[in-house]
Amino acid sequence: MEAFNTAPAEEAHHTLLACLHSPSWARRVTAHRPYPTPDALLAASDEAAYDLAPGELAQALAAETLPPLPENTYEAAHMALDAAHAAYEARFGHVFVLYLGDTPPEETLDHVLEAIRSRLTNDPEKEREVAAEELRRTARGRLTARLGGARP
């Protein structure tokens, strides 16, 4: 925590961009340092993520990639996921984002496929809300991991 609080602003900004590719989010979180606790930093991260304007959210989503599947996933699963993702991206115009920090590796494939199929039924506004929440949770997990914390 101290290293993040005392790092030069450019370094802290760069660290944050690796968690969520939103320059405004990273600037906002960087500008409010120092944070007294990891929980305070995560709360600031959440608040800044909730405040992303539509264009900023679109920029952050554009930088995301599909959730990774376990290495031993069979080829048919990759094909099913590719097809589901193509349908999702055609419908919503951005990559599918899903926080997997709490998902056991052996359940990742089923969880991703189930989530993408169910979210394909959302209307665009509802999906934008869901994607923004998944992006916020993903950023929180990445930030926690970068700071060496134990909880996502």
mmCIF file of C-alpha atoms in Angstrom, residues 6-145:
data_model
loop_
_atom_site.group_PDB
_atom_site.id
_atom_site.type_symbol
_atom_site.label_atom_id
_atom_site.label_comp_id
_atom_site.label_asym_id
_atom_site.label_seq_id
_atom_site.Cartn_x
_atom_site.Cartn_y
_atom_site.Cartn_z
ATOM 1 C CA THR A 6 4.365 7.065 -2.577
ATOM 2 C CA ALA A 7 5.010 6.102 -6.203
ATOM 3 C CA PRO A 8 5.321 8.927 -8.714
ATOM 4 C CA ALA A 9 1.912 9.843 -10.144
ATOM 5 C CA GLU A 10 2.846 8.547 -13.604
ATOM 6 C CA GLU A 11 3.831 5.152 -12.172
ATOM 7 C CA ALA A 12 0.625 4.888 -10.103
ATOM 8 C CA HIS A 13 -1.401 5.914 -13.160
ATOM 9 C CA HIS A 14 0.308 3.217 -15.254
ATOM 10 C CA THR A 15 -0.355 0.591 -12.563
ATOM 11 C CA LEU A 16 -4.018 1.528 -12.510
ATOM 12 C CA LEU A 17 -4.351 1.443 -16.308
ATOM 13 C CA ALA A 18 -3.265 -2.199 -16.164
ATOM 14 C CA CYS A 19 -6.311 -2.826 -13.947
ATOM 15 C CA LEU A 20 -8.856 -0.839 -15.968
ATOM 16 C CA HIS A 21 -8.027 0.905 -19.217
ATOM 17 C CA SER A 22 -9.705 4.202 -18.416
ATOM 18 C CA PRO A 23 -7.408 7.228 -18.192
ATOM 19 C CA SER A 24 -10.026 9.256 -16.307
ATOM 20 C CA TRP A 25 -10.539 6.452 -13.761
ATOM 21 C CA ALA A 26 -6.781 6.080 -13.292
ATOM 22 C CA ARG A 27 -6.297 9.859 -12.927
ATOM 23 C CA ARG A 28 -9.071 10.099 -10.379
ATOM 24 C CA VAL A 29 -7.808 7.212 -8.256
ATOM 25 C CA THR A 30 -4.219 8.475 -8.489
ATOM 26 C CA ALA A 31 -5.208 12.031 -7.547
ATOM 27 C CA HIS A 32 -6.777 10.984 -4.249
ATOM 28 C CA ARG A 33 -3.666 9.337 -2.842
ATOM 29 C CA PRO A 34 -2.577 8.610 -0.197
ATOM 30 C CA TYR A 35 -5.077 6.002 0.851
ATOM 31 C CA PRO A 36 -5.029 5.021 4.523
ATOM 32 C CA THR A 37 -5.990 1.398 3.879
ATOM 33 C CA PRO A 38 -6.468 -1.033 0.990
ATOM 34 C CA ASP A 39 -10.218 -0.860 1.646
ATOM 35 C CA ALA A 40 -10.143 2.916 1.155
ATOM 36 C CA LEU A 41 -8.315 2.472 -2.152
ATOM 37 C CA LEU A 42 -10.822 -0.168 -3.305
ATOM 38 C CA ALA A 43 -13.728 2.081 -2.316
ATOM 39 C CA ALA A 44 -12.222 4.944 -4.336
ATOM 40 C CA SER A 45 -11.662 2.574 -7.251
ATOM 41 C CA ASP A 46 -15.294 1.456 -7.113
ATOM 42 C CA GLU A 47 -16.607 5.009 -6.901
ATOM 43 C CA ALA A 48 -14.495 6.153 -9.848
ATOM 44 C CA ALA A 49 -15.665 3.129 -11.875
ATOM 45 C CA TYR A 50 -19.310 3.884 -11.105
ATOM 46 C CA ASP A 51 -18.756 7.425 -12.402
ATOM 47 C CA LEU A 52 -17.444 6.439 -15.841
ATOM 48 C CA ALA A 53 -19.199 8.318 -18.627
ATOM 49 C CA PRO A 54 -20.549 6.199 -21.509
ATOM 50 C CA GLY A 55 -17.552 7.027 -23.735
ATOM 51 C CA GLU A 56 -15.118 6.156 -20.947
ATOM 52 C CA LEU A 57 -16.905 2.872 -20.348
ATOM 53 C CA ALA A 58 -16.744 2.093 -24.063
ATOM 54 C CA GLN A 59 -12.996 2.843 -24.064
ATOM 55 C CA ALA A 60 -12.414 0.556 -21.065
ATOM 56 C CA LEU A 61 -14.485 -2.235 -22.608
ATOM 57 C CA ALA A 62 -12.587 -1.931 -25.893
ATOM 58 C CA ALA A 63 -9.347 -2.736 -24.074
ATOM 59 C CA GLU A 64 -10.677 -5.927 -22.475
ATOM 60 C CA THR A 65 -10.185 -9.472 -23.723
ATOM 61 C CA LEU A 66 -12.270 -12.591 -23.297
ATOM 62 C CA PRO A 67 -11.974 -14.334 -19.939
ATOM 63 C CA PRO A 68 -9.301 -17.030 -20.178
ATOM 64 C CA LEU A 69 -10.307 -20.674 -20.123
ATOM 65 C CA PRO A 70 -8.326 -23.316 -18.264
ATOM 66 C CA GLU A 71 -5.459 -24.824 -20.293
ATOM 67 C CA ASN A 72 -7.031 -28.278 -20.476
ATOM 68 C CA THR A 73 -10.283 -27.017 -22.041
ATOM 69 C CA TYR A 74 -11.278 -29.099 -25.033
ATOM 70 C CA GLU A 75 -11.449 -27.626 -28.548
ATOM 71 C CA ALA A 76 -15.239 -27.852 -28.831
ATOM 72 C CA ALA A 77 -15.565 -25.589 -25.790
ATOM 73 C CA HIS A 78 -13.351 -22.989 -27.430
ATOM 74 C CA MET A 79 -15.513 -23.165 -30.548
ATOM 75 C CA ALA A 80 -18.701 -22.768 -28.480
ATOM 76 C CA LEU A 81 -17.232 -19.814 -26.636
ATOM 77 C CA ASP A 82 -16.019 -18.205 -29.861
ATOM 78 C CA ALA A 83 -19.503 -18.517 -31.365
ATOM 79 C CA ALA A 84 -21.193 -17.146 -28.243
ATOM 80 C CA HIS A 85 -18.743 -14.270 -28.071
ATOM 81 C CA ALA A 86 -19.253 -13.417 -31.747
ATOM 82 C CA ALA A 87 -23.004 -13.239 -31.128
ATOM 83 C CA TYR A 88 -22.456 -11.133 -28.015
ATOM 84 C CA GLU A 89 -20.090 -8.717 -29.717
ATOM 85 C CA ALA A 90 -22.417 -8.368 -32.723
ATOM 86 C CA ARG A 91 -25.317 -7.570 -30.389
ATOM 87 C CA PHE A 92 -23.559 -5.222 -27.958
ATOM 88 C CA GLY A 93 -20.493 -3.966 -29.835
ATOM 89 C CA HIS A 94 -17.906 -4.854 -27.223
ATOM 90 C CA VAL A 95 -16.103 -7.817 -25.730
ATOM 91 C CA PHE A 96 -17.837 -9.922 -23.096
ATOM 92 C CA VAL A 97 -16.539 -9.072 -19.611
ATOM 93 C CA LEU A 98 -17.003 -11.371 -16.638
ATOM 94 C CA TYR A 99 -15.301 -11.327 -13.254
ATOM 95 C CA LEU A 100 -13.979 -14.813 -12.494
ATOM 96 C CA GLY A 101 -12.054 -14.194 -9.270
ATOM 97 C CA ASP A 102 -14.427 -16.299 -7.162
ATOM 98 C CA THR A 103 -14.854 -19.089 -9.705
ATOM 99 C CA PRO A 104 -12.947 -22.349 -9.208
ATOM 100 C CA PRO A 105 -10.882 -23.197 -12.326
ATOM 101 C CA GLU A 106 -12.835 -26.391 -12.980
ATOM 102 C CA GLU A 107 -16.056 -24.330 -13.173
ATOM 103 C CA THR A 108 -14.722 -21.518 -15.381
ATOM 104 C CA LEU A 109 -15.929 -22.882 -18.707
ATOM 105 C CA ASP A 110 -19.477 -23.594 -17.519
ATOM 106 C CA HIS A 111 -19.658 -20.246 -15.740
ATOM 107 C CA VAL A 112 -18.485 -18.271 -18.795
ATOM 108 C CA LEU A 113 -20.766 -20.078 -21.220
ATOM 109 C CA GLU A 114 -23.775 -19.806 -18.916
ATOM 110 C CA ALA A 115 -23.158 -16.105 -18.297
ATOM 111 C CA ILE A 116 -22.664 -15.173 -21.932
ATOM 112 C CA ARG A 117 -25.778 -17.094 -23.000
ATOM 113 C CA SER A 118 -27.948 -15.506 -20.322
ATOM 114 C CA ARG A 119 -26.606 -12.011 -20.944
ATOM 115 C CA LEU A 120 -27.325 -12.267 -24.670
ATOM 116 C CA THR A 121 -31.000 -11.899 -23.709
ATOM 117 C CA ASN A 122 -30.398 -8.487 -22.085
ATOM 118 C CA ASP A 123 -31.429 -5.320 -23.847
ATOM 119 C CA PRO A 124 -28.454 -3.037 -24.668
ATOM 120 C CA GLU A 125 -29.031 -0.651 -21.733
ATOM 121 C CA LYS A 126 -29.308 -3.481 -19.189
ATOM 122 C CA GLU A 127 -26.211 -5.157 -20.634
ATOM 123 C CA ARG A 128 -24.262 -1.903 -20.437
ATOM 124 C CA GLU A 129 -25.065 -1.826 -16.707
ATOM 125 C CA VAL A 130 -24.097 -5.477 -16.225
ATOM 126 C CA ALA A 131 -20.876 -5.083 -18.245
ATOM 127 C CA ALA A 132 -19.948 -1.958 -16.259
ATOM 128 C CA GLU A 133 -20.418 -3.871 -12.987
ATOM 129 C CA GLU A 134 -18.361 -6.828 -14.224
ATOM 130 C CA LEU A 135 -15.662 -4.405 -15.391
ATOM 131 C CA ARG A 136 -15.642 -2.714 -11.958
ATOM 132 C CA ARG A 137 -15.328 -6.083 -10.207
ATOM 133 C CA THR A 138 -12.552 -7.136 -12.599
ATOM 134 C CA ALA A 139 -10.653 -3.890 -11.989
ATOM 135 C CA ARG A 140 -11.030 -4.380 -8.229
ATOM 136 C CA GLY A 141 -9.645 -7.912 -8.456
ATOM 137 C CA ARG A 142 -6.716 -6.807 -10.621
ATOM 138 C CA LEU A 143 -5.931 -3.914 -8.296
ATOM 139 C CA THR A 144 -6.019 -6.182 -5.263
ATOM 140 C CA ALA A 145 -3.687 -8.651 -7.001
#
